[in-house]
Short mmCIF file of C-alpha atoms in Angstrom, two decimals:
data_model
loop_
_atom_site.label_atom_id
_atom_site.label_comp_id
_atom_site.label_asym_id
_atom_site.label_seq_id
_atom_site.Cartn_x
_atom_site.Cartn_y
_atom_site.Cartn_z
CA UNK A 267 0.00 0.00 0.00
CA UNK A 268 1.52 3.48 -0.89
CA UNK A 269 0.86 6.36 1.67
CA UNK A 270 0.35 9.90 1.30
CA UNK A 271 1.92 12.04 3.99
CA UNK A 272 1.18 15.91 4.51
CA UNK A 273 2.01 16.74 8.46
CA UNK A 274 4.78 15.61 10.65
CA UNK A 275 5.49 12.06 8.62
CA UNK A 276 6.95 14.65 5.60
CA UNK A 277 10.14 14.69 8.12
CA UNK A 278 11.98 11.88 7.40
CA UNK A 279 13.40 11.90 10.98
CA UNK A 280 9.89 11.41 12.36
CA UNK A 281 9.24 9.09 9.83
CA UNK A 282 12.32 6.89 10.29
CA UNK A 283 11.07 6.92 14.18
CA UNK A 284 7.59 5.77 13.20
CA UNK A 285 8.52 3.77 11.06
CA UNK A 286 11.69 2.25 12.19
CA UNK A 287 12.88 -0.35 10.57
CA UNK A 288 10.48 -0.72 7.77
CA UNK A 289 11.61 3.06 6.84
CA UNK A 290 14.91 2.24 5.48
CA UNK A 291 15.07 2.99 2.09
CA UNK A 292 11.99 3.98 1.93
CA UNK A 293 11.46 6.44 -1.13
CA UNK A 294 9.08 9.11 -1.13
CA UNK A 295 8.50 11.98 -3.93
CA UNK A 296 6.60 15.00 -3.67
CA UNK A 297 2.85 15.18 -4.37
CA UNK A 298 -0.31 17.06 -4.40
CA UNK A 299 -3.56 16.11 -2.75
CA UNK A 300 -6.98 17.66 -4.36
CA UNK A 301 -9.86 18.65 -2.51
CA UNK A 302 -8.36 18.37 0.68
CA UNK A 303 -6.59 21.31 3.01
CA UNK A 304 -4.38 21.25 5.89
CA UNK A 305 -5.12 22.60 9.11
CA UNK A 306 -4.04 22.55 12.66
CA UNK A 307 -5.64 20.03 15.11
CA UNK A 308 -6.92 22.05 18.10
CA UNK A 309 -4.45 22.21 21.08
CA UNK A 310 -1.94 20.22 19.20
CA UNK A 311 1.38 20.82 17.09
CA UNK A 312 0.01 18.58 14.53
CA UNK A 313 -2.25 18.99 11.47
CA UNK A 314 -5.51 17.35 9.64
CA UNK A 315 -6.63 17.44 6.94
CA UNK A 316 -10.40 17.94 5.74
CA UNK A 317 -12.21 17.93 2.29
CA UNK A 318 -12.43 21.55 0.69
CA UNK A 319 -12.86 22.00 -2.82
CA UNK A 320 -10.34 23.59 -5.32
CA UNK A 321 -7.79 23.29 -2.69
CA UNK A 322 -4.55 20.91 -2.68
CA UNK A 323 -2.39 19.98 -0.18
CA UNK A 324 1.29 19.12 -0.65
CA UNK A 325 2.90 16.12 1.20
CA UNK A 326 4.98 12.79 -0.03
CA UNK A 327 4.15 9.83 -1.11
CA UNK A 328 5.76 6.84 -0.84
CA UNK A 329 6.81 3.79 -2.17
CA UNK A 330 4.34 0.20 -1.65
CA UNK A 331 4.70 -0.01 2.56
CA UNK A 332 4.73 -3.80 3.99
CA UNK A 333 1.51 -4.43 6.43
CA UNK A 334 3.94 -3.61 9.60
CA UNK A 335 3.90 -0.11 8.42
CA UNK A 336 0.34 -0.01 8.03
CA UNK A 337 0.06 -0.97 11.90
CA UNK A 338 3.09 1.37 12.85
CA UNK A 339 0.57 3.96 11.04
CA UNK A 340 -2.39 3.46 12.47
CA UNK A 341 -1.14 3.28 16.08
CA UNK A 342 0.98 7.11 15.22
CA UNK A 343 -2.33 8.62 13.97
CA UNK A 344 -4.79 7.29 16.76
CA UNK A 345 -8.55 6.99 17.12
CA UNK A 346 -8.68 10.64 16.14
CA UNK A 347 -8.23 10.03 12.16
CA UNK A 348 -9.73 7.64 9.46
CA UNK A 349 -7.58 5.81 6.79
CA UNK A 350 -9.32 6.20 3.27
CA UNK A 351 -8.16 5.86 -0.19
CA UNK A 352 -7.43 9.27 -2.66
CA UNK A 353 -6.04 9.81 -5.94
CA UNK A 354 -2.61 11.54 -5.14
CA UNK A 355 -0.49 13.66 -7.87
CA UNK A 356 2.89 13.18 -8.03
CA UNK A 357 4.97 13.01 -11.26
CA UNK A 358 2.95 13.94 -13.54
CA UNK A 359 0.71 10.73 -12.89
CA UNK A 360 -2.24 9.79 -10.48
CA UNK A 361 -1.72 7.17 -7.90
CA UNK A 362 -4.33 5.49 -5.64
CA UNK A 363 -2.65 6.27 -2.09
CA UNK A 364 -3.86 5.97 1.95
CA UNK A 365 -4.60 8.78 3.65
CA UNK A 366 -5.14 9.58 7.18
CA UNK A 367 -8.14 12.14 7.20
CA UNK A 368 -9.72 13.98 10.00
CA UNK A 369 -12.12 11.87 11.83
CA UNK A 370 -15.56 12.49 13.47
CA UNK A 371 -13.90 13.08 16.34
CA UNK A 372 -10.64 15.11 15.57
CA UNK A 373 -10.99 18.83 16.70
CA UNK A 374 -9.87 21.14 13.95
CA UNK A 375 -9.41 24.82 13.23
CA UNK A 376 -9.35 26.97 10.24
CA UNK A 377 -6.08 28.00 10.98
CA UNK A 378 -3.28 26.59 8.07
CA UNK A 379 -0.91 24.67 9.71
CA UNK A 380 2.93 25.19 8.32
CA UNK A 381 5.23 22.69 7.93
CA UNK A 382 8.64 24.28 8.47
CA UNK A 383 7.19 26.32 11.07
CA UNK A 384 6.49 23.03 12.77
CA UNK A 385 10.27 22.00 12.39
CA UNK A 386 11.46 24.82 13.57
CA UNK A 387 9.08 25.22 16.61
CA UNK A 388 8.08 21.68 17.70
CA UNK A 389 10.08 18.85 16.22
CA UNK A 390 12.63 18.18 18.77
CA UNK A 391 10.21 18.32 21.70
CA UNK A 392 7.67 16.02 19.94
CA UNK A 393 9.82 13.37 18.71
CA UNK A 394 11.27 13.32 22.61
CA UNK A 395 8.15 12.42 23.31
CA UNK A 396 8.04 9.66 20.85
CA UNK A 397 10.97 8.27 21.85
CA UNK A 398 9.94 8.25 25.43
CA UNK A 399 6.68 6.23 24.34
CA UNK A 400 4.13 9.06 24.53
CA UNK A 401 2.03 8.94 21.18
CA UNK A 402 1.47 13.09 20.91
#
């Protein structure tokens, strides 16, 4: 299964620590997500995303993931999102990819949420937390 990433899992730091071993060599390229925009989760560092027309969001996607990714996933994202399936850009082509999406019960704002502001501001403190075994 490929992924499409468009918060914290762009990082490949973050993503090597979610990851672990499954995320060596792991390729990703740039790509575009219609219909969707990113915004800040309420209270936290991290974004959602939620369907808005004749908007696209830019993330990565990766390469096929074994099913131990998948799990690694779905335990880093939490009860708070829902795994569907979108048509991703990237090269020039359209790929079927997974995408965690806001779910009924994820608090978000209107407020953009900014990658590189999100390196600069909250990276080292939330993958501390990580490694300490506190999902964020």
């Amino acid at each position: 299964m490929r992924f499409f990433f468009y918060g914290t899992l762009i990082d490949n730091d973050l993503r090597a620590l979610v990851l672990g071993a499954q995320a060596v060599g792991l390729e990703v390229e740039p790509a575009e997500l219609a219909g969707w925009r990113r915004v800040s989760v309420c209270g936290k560092t991290y974004p959602a995303v939620v369907q808005s027309s004749a908007v696209k969001t830019r993330g990565v996607l990766t390469r096929e993931l074994p099913d131990g990714a998948v799990a690694a996933l779905t335990a880093y994202e939490g009860p708070e999102y829902d795994l569907i399936r979108a048509d991703v850009s990237a090269s020039g082509e359209v790929s079927a990819a997974a995408v965690f999406v806001a779910g009924s019960s994820c608090r978000v704002s209107a407020r953009p949420w900014d990658f590189g502001a999100w390196q600069r501001l909250h990276k080292r403190t939330f993958m501390a937390l990580l490694l300490r075994g506190h999902l964020v």
